[in-house]
Short mmCIF file of C-alpha atoms in Angstrom, two decimals:
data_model
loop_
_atom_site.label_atom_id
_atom_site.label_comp_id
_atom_site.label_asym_id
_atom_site.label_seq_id
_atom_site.Cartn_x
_atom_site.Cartn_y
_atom_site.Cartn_z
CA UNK D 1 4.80 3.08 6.42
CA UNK D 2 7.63 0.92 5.01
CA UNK D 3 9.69 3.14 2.25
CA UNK D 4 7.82 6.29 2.39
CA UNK D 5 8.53 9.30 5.29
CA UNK D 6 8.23 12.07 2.85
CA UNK D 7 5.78 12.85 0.36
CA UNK D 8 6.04 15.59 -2.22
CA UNK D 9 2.43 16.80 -3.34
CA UNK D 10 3.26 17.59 -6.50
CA UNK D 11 -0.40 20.10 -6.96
CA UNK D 12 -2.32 22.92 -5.04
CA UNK D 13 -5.82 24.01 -3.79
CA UNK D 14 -8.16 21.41 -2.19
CA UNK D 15 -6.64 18.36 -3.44
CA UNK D 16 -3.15 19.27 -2.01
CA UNK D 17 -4.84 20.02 1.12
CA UNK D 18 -6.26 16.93 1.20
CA UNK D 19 -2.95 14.70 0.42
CA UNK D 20 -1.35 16.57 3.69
CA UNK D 21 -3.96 15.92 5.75
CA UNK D 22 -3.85 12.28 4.76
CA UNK D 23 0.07 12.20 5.02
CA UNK D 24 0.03 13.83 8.75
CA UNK D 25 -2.68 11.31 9.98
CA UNK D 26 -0.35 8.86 8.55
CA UNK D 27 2.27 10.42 10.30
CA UNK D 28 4.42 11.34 7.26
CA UNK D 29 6.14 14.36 6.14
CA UNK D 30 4.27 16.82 3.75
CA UNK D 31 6.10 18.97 0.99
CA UNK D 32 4.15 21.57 -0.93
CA UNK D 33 5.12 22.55 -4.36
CA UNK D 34 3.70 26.67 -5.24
CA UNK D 35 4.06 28.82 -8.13
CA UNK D 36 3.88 32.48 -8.31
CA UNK D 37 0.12 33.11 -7.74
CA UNK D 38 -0.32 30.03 -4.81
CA UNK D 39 2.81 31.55 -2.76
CA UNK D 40 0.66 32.28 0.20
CA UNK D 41 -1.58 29.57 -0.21
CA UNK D 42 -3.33 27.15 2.69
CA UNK D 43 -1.50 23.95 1.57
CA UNK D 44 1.35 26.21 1.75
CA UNK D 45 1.01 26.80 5.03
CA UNK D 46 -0.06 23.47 6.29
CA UNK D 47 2.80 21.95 4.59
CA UNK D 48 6.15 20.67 6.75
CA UNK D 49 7.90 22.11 4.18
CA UNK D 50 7.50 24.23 0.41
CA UNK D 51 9.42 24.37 -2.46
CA UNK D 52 8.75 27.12 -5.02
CA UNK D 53 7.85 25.72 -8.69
CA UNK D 54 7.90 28.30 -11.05
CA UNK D 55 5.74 31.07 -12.68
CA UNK D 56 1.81 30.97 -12.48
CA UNK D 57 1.00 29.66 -16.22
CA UNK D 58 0.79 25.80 -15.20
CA UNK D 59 3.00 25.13 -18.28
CA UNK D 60 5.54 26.88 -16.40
CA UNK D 61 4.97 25.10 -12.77
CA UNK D 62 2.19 22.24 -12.11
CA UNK D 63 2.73 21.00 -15.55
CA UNK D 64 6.60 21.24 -15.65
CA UNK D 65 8.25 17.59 -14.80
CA UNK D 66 11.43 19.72 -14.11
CA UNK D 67 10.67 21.59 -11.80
CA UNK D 68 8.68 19.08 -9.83
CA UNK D 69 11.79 16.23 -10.01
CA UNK D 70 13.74 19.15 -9.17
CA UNK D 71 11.42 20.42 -6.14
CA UNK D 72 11.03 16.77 -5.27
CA UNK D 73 14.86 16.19 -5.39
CA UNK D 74 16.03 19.53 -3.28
CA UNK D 75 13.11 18.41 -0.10
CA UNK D 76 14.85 15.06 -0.31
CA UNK D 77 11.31 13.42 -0.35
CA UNK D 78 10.25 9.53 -0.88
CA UNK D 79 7.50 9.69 -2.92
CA UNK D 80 4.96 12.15 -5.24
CA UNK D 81 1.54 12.67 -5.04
CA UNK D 82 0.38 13.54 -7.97
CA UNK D 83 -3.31 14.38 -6.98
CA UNK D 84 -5.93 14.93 -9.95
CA UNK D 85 -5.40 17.09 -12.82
CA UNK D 86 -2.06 18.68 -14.06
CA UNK D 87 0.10 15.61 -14.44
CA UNK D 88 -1.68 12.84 -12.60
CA UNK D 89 -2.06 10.75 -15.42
CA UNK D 90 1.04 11.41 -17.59
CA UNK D 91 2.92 8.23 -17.89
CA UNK D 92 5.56 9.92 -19.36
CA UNK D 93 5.92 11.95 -15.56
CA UNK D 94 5.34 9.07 -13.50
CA UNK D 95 8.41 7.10 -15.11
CA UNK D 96 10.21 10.28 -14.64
CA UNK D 97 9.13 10.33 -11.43
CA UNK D 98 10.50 6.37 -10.91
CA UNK D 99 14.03 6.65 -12.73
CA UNK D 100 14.59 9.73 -10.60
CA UNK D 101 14.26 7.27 -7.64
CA UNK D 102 11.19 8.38 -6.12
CA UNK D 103 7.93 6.43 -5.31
CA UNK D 104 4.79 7.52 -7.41
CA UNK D 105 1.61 7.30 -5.80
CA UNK D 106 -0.13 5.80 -8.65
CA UNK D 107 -0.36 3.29 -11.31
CA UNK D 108 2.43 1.89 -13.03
CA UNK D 109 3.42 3.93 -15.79
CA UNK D 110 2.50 1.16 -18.38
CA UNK D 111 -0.69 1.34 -16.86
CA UNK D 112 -1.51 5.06 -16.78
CA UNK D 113 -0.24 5.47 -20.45
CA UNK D 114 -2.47 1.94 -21.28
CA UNK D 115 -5.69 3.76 -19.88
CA UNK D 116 -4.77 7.12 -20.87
CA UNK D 117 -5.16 5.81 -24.54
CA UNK D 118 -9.07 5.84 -24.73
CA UNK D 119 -8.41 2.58 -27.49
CA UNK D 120 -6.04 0.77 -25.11
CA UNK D 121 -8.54 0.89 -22.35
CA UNK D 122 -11.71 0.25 -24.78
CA UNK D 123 -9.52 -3.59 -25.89
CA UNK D 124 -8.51 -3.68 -22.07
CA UNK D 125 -12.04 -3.85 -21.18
CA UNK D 126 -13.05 -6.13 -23.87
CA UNK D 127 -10.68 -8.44 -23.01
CA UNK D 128 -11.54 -8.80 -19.41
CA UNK D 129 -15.16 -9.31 -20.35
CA UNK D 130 -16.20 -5.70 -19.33
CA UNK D 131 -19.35 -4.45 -21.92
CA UNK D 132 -17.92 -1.27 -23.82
CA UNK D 133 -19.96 0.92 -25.95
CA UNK D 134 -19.89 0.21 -29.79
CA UNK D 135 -17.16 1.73 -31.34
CA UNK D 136 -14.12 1.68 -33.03
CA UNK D 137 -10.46 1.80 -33.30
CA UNK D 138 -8.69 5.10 -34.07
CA UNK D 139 -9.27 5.83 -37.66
CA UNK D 140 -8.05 8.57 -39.99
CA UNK D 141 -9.41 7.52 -43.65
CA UNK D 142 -12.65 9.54 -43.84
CA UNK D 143 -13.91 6.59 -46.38
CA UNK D 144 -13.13 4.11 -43.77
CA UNK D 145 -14.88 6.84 -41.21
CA UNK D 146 -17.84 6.79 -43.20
CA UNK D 147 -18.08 2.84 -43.59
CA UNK D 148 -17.86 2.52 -39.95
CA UNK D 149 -19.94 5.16 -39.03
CA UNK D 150 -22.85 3.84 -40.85
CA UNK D 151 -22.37 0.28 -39.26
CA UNK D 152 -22.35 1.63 -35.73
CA UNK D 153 -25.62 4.17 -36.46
CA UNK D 154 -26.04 7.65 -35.19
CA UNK D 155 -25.76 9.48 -33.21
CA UNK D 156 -22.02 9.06 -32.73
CA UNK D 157 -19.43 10.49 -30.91
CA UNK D 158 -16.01 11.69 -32.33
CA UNK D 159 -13.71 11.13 -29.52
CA UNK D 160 -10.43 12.09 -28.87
CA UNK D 161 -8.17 8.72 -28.26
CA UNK D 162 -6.02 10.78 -25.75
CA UNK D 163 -8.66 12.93 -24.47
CA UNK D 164 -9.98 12.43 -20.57
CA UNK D 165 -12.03 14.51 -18.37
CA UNK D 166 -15.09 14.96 -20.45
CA UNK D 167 -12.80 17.04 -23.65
CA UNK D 168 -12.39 15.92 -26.79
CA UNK D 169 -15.57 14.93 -27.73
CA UNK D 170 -17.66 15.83 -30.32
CA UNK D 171 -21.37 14.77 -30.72
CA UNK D 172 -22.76 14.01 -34.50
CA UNK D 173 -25.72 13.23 -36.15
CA UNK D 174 -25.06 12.43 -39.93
CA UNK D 175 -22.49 11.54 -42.16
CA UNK D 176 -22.49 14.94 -43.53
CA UNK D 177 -21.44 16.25 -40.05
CA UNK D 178 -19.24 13.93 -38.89
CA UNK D 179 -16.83 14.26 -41.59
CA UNK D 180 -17.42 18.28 -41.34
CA UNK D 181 -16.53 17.90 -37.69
CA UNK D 182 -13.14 15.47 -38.44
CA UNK D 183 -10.66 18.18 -39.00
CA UNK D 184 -11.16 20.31 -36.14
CA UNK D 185 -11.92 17.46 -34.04
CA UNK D 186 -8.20 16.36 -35.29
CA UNK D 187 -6.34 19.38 -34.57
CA UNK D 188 -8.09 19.59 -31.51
CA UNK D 189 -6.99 16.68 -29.86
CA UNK D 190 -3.14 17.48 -31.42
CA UNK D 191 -3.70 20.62 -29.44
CA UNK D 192 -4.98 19.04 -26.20
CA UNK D 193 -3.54 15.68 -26.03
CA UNK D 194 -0.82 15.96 -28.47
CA UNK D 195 -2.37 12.93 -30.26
CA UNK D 196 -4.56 13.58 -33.29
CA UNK D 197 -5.69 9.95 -33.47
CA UNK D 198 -9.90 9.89 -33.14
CA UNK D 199 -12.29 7.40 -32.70
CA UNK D 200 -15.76 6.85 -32.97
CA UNK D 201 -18.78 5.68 -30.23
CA UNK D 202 -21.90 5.29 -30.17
CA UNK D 203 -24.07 8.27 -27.94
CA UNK D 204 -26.22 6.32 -25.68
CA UNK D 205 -28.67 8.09 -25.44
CA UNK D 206 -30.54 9.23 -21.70
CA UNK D 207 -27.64 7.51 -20.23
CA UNK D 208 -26.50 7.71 -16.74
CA UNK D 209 -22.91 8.42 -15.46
CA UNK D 210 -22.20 5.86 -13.08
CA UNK D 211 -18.76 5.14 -11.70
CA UNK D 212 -17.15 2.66 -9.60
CA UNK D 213 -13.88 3.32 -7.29
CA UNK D 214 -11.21 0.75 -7.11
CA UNK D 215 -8.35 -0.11 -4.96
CA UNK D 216 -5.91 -2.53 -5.97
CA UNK D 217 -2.46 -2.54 -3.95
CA UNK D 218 -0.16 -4.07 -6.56
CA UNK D 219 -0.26 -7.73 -4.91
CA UNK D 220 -3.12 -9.23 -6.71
CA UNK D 221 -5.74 -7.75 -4.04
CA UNK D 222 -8.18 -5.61 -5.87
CA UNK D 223 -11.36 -4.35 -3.82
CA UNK D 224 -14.25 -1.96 -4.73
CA UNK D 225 -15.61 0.98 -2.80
CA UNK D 226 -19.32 0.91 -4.21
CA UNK D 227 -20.82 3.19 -7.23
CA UNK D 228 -21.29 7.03 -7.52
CA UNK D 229 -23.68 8.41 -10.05
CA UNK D 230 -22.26 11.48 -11.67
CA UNK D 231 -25.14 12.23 -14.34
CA UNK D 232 -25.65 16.04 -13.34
CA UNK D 233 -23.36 17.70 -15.65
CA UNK D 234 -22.95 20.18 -18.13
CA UNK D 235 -20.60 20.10 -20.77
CA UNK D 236 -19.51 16.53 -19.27
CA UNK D 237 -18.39 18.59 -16.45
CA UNK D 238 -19.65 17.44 -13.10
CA UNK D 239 -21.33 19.65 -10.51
CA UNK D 240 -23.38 17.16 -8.36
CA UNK D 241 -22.14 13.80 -7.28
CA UNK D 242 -24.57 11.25 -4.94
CA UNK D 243 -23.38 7.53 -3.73
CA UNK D 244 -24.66 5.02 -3.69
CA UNK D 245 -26.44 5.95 -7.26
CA UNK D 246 -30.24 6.22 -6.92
CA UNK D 247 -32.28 3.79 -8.66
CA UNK D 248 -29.93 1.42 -9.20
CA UNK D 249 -30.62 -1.72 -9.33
CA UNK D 250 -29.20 -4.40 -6.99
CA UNK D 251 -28.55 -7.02 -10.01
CA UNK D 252 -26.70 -4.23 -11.75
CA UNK D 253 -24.74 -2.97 -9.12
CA UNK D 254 -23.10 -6.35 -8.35
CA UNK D 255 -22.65 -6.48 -12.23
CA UNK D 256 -21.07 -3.27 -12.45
CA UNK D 257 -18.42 -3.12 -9.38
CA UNK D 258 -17.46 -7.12 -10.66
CA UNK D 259 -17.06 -5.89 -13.71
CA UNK D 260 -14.44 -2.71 -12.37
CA UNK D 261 -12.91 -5.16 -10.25
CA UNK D 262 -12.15 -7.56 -13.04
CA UNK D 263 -10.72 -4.11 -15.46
CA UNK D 264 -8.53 -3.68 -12.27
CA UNK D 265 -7.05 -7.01 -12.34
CA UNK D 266 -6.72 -7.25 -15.72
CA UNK D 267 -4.54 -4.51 -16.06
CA UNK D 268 -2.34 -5.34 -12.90
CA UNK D 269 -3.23 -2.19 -11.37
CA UNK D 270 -1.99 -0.33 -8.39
CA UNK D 271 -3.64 2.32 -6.60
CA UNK D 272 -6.77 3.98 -6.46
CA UNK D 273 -8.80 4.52 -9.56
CA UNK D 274 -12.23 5.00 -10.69
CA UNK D 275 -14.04 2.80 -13.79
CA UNK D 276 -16.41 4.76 -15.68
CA UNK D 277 -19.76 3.60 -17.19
CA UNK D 278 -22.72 4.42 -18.92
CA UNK D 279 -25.86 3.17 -17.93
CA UNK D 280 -28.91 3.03 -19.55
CA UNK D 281 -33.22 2.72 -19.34
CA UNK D 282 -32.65 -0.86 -19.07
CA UNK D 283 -30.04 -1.45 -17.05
CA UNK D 284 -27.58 -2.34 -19.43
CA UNK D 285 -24.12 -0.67 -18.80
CA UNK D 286 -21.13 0.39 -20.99
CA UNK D 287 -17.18 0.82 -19.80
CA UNK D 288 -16.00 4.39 -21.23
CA UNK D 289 -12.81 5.23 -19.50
CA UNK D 290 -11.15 4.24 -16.45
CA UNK D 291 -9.64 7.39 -14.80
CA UNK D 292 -6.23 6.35 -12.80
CA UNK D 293 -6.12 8.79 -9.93
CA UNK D 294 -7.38 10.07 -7.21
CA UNK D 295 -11.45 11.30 -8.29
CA UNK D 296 -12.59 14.90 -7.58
CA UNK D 297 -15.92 13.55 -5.76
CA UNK D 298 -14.11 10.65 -3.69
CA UNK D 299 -15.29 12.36 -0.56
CA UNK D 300 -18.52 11.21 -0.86
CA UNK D 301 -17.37 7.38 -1.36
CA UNK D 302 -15.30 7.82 2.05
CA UNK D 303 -18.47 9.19 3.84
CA UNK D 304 -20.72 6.01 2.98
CA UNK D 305 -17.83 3.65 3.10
CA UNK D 306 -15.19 4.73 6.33
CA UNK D 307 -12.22 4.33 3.93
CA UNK D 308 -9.98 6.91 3.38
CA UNK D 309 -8.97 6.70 -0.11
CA UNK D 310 -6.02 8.71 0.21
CA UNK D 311 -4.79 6.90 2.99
CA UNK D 312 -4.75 3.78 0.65
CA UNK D 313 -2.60 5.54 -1.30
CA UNK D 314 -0.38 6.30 0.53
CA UNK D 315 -0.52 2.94 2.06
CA UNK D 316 -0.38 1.16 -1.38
CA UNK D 317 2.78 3.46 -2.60
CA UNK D 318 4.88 1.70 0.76
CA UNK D 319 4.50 -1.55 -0.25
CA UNK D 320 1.46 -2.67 1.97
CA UNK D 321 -1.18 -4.58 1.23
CA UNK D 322 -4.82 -3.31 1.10
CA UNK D 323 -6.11 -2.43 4.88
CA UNK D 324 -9.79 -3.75 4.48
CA UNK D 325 -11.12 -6.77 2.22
CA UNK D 326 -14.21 -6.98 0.18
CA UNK D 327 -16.41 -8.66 2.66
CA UNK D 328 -15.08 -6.20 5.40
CA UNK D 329 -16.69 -2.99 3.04
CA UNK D 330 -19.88 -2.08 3.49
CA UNK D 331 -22.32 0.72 2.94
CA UNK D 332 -24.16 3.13 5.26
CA UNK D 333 -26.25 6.11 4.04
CA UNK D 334 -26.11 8.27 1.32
CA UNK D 335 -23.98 10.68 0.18
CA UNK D 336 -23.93 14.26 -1.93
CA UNK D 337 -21.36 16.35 -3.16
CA UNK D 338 -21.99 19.70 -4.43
CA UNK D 339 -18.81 21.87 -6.35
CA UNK D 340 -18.97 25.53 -5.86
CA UNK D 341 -17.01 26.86 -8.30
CA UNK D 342 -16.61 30.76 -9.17
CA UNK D 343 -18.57 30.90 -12.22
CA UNK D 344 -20.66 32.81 -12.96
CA UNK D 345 -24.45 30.40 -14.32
CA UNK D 346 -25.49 34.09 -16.03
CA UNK D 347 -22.78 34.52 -18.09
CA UNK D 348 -22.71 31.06 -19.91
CA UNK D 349 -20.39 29.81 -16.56
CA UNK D 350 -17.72 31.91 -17.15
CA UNK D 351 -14.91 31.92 -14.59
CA UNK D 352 -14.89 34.89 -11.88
CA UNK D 353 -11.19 35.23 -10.91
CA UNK D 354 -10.76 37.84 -7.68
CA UNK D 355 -10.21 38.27 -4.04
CA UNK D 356 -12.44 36.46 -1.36
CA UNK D 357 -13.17 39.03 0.42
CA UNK D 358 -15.86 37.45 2.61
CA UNK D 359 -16.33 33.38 2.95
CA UNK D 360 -18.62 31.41 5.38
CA UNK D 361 -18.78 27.84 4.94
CA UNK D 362 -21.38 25.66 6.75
CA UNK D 363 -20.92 22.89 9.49
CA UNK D 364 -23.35 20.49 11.64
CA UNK D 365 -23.93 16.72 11.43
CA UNK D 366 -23.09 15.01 8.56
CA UNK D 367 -21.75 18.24 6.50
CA UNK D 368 -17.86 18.24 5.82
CA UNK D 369 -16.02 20.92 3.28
CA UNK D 370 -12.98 20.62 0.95
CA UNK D 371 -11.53 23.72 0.33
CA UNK D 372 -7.91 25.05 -0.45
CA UNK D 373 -8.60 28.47 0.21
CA UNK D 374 -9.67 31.24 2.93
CA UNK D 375 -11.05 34.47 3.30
CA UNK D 376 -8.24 36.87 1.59
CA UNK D 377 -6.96 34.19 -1.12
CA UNK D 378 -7.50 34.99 -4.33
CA UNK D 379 -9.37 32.91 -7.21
CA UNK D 380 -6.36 33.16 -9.72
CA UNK D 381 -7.39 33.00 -13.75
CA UNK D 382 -4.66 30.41 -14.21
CA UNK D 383 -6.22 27.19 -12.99
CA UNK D 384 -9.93 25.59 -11.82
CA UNK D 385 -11.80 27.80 -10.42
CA UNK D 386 -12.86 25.48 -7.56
CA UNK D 387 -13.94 27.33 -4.62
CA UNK D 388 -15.04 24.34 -2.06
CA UNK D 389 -16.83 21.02 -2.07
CA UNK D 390 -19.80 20.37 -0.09
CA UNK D 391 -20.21 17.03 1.01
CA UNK D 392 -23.44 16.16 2.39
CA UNK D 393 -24.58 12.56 4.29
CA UNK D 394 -27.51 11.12 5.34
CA UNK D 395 -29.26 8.38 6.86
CA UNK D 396 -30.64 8.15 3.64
CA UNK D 397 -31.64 9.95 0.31
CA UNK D 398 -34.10 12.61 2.00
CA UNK D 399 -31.80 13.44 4.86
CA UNK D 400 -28.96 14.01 2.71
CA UNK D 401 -30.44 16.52 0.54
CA UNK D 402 -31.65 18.07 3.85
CA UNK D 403 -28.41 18.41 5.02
CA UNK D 404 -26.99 19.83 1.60
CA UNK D 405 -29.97 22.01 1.28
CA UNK D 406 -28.98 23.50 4.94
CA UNK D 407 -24.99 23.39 3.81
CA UNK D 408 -25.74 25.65 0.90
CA UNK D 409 -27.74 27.94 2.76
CA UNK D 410 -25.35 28.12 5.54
CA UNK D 411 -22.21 28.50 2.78
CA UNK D 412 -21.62 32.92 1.30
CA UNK D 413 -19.22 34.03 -0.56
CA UNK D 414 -18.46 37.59 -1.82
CA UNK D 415 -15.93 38.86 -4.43
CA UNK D 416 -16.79 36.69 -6.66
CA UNK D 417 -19.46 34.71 -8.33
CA UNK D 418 -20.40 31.65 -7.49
CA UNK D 419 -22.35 28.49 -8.83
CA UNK D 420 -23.90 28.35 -5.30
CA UNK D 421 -27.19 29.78 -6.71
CA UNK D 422 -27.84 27.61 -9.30
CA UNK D 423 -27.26 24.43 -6.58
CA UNK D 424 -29.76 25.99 -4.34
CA UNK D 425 -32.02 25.84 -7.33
CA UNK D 426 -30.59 22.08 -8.89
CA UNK D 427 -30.91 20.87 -5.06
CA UNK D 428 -34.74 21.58 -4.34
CA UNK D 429 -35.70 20.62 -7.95
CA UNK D 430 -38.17 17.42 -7.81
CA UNK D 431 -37.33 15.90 -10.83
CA UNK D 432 -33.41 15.88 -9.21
CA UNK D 433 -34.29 14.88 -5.73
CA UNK D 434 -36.93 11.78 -7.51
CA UNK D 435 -33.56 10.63 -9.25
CA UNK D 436 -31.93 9.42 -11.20
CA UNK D 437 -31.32 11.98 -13.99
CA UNK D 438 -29.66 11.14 -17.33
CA UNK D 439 -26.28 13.01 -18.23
CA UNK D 440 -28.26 15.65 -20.41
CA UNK D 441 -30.95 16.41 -17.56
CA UNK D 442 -29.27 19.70 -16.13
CA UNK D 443 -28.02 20.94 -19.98
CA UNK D 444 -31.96 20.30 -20.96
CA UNK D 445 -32.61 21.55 -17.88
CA UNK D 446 -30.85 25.16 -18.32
CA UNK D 447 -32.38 25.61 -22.18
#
């Protein structure tokens, strides 16, 4: 792989776990970055090589450029992985990451700080003739708030223009509210984002959360990997994740991934990213974000598709040109991906940091598991509290949730709680495995 032998993974858990695996296969060198509380942890240990980062607060490790130019300087690597999360979409960090001399395995940074600004990407997307839901540009005037609001119609939603991920956004119904709402929505996103700027959209209502993954290697070849539907969430956090999306239609699919595609070359991207839609009763779909990284639920794209999406990455980050064209991708079964995260459903989700003092995770035919931990680790209070991901495929629909049905009741954990429960439960429920549910189904769903 012309330019890159060495590859700092500049995160932890599963998705650092995931990067070495990718950069062994390749046959590259794997550096792990740690803080205090991941010192004896499995990407640690799978690693060529580990560099310590700093204390367990992420402000003081995963989210310190210092200490990651500095961990990526002493291991003498090529190139950083960034992964999801933490600084994966900071284009501040990526040029940091290029003026230190170092490949980032990613967009450009103009690119990551154009679709990190929610406006950017909103007159991105117009201008490559990609729909985008009504809305506006970042206002602060509450006068010129409530003009606009009224021309758009409720319900709205107050948006942070630096917000990703699902945060910074605020559903409202009336005038009355919104401006109620604009302050703290304000020093919210300051908080967050450190941008105050807010803008409004319309909240389509019933909508569906479909996605599309990209790959564009930086010479003018842009591909797509197919559509995911990502509707069952809660809190526009995502807990179940099924490709190719149910129910969709055949006309809208070719719309949709054309309509990525044509985002991706717009922009000039590079790398692997994932455009974000909403879809609704009839069809019709929105762009809301694009999301330039590496996706939580690309697993399940992989499984239906045979392309390793981190091995692009890599690939893309020394110099080549894509591996596959778009004729050459095709589709075979369906996939399911289920998070299991220590939560506990009773207690409003709230995070069960501890010790895993027992863990069994499931196997067979068509069942793999991403995890970054083992019996023995510890679910530290400092970051996600992902325990593993349970990715399910089938011939088709019904032998996938077969499979994932069997996974969960194969998977245990004790020590802490889990959100494995509740998927037994969202997994057998008809209305679920009838798809496709809108984004408010499982909060609905849960009273």
């Amino acid at each position: 792989m012309s330019g890159v032998q060495r590859v700092l993974v500049a995160n932890r858990g599963e998705i650092a776990v995931r990067i070495i695996r990718a950069c062994h296969v390749a046959g590259l060198e794997a550096v792990a970055v740690y803080s205090d509380a991941d010192e004896n942890s499995r990407c640690v240990h799978m690693a060529d090589h580990a560099v310590h980062i700093g204390r367990s607060v992420a402000q003081k490790s995963y989210l310190d450029p210092d200490a990651l130019l500095k961990a990526a300087r002493t291991a003498e690597v090529d190139a950083v992985h960034p992964g999801y999360g933490f600084l994966s979409e900071s284009g501040a960090f990526a040029r940091a990451v290029e003026d230190a001399g170092f490949v980032f395995v990613g967009p450009r940074p103009s690119v990551l700080e154009q679709m990190g600004d929610k406006a950017a990407a909103r007159a991105a997307a117009t201008a490559a003739g990609v729909p985008v839901v009504p809305g506006t540009e970042p206002i602060d005037d509450p006068e010129d708030i409530r003009r606009l609001a009224d021309e758009i119609g409720f319900p709205l939603l107050l948006k942070a223009a630096a917000g990703g991920g699902g945060r910074g956004i605020r559903p409202v119904s009336s005038v009355d509210e919104l401006l109620d709402a604009l302050p703290a929505a304000q020093a919210e996103a300051r908080s967050a984002f450190g941008d105050p700027a807010i803008y409004l959209e319309r909240a389509i209502q019933h909508a569906r959360h479909v996605e599309v993954q990209v790959l564009a290697d930086g010479h003018g070849n842009v591909v797509h990997l197919f559509e995911r539907d990502c509707s069952v969430q809660r809190r526009r956090q995502k807990l179940i994740e099924e490709a190719p999306a149910p129910g969709l239609s055949e006309e809208t699919r070719q719309a949709i991934t054309a309509a990525a595609v044509r985002l991706a070359e717009h922009v000039d991207y590079r790398g692997a990213g994932t455009v974000e839609f909403l879809v609704d009763d009839a069809g019709e779909f929105y762009f809301i974000e694009m999301n330039a990284r590496v996706q939580v639920e690309h697993p399940i794209t992989e499984v239906v598709t045979g392309v390793d999406v981190v091995a692009e990455q890599l690939r893309i980050a020394g110099g080549e040109r894509l591996a596959r064209d778009q004729e050459s991708i095709t589709r075979r079964g369906v996939a399911v991906e289920l998070r299991i995260n220590a939560e506990d459903p009773e207690r409003d989700f709230a995070p069960t940091p501890g010790e895993i003092t027992e863990l069994v995770l499931p196997g067979g035919p068509g069942v793999r598991v991403d995890t970054g931990i083992t019996q023995g680790d510890r679910i530290s209070p400092f970051y996600d509290s992902l325990i593993a991901k349970l990715i399910c495929w089938g011939e088709d629909r019904e032998q996938a949730y077969a499979r994932a049905r069997q996974a969960l009741a194969e998977f245990h954990v004790e020590g802490v709680s889990s959100t494995a429960g509740l998927h037994r439960t969202l997994i057998t429920d008809p209305e679920l495995t009838a798809g496709p549910v809108h984004t408010k189904w499982l909060e609905e769903r849960l009273g």
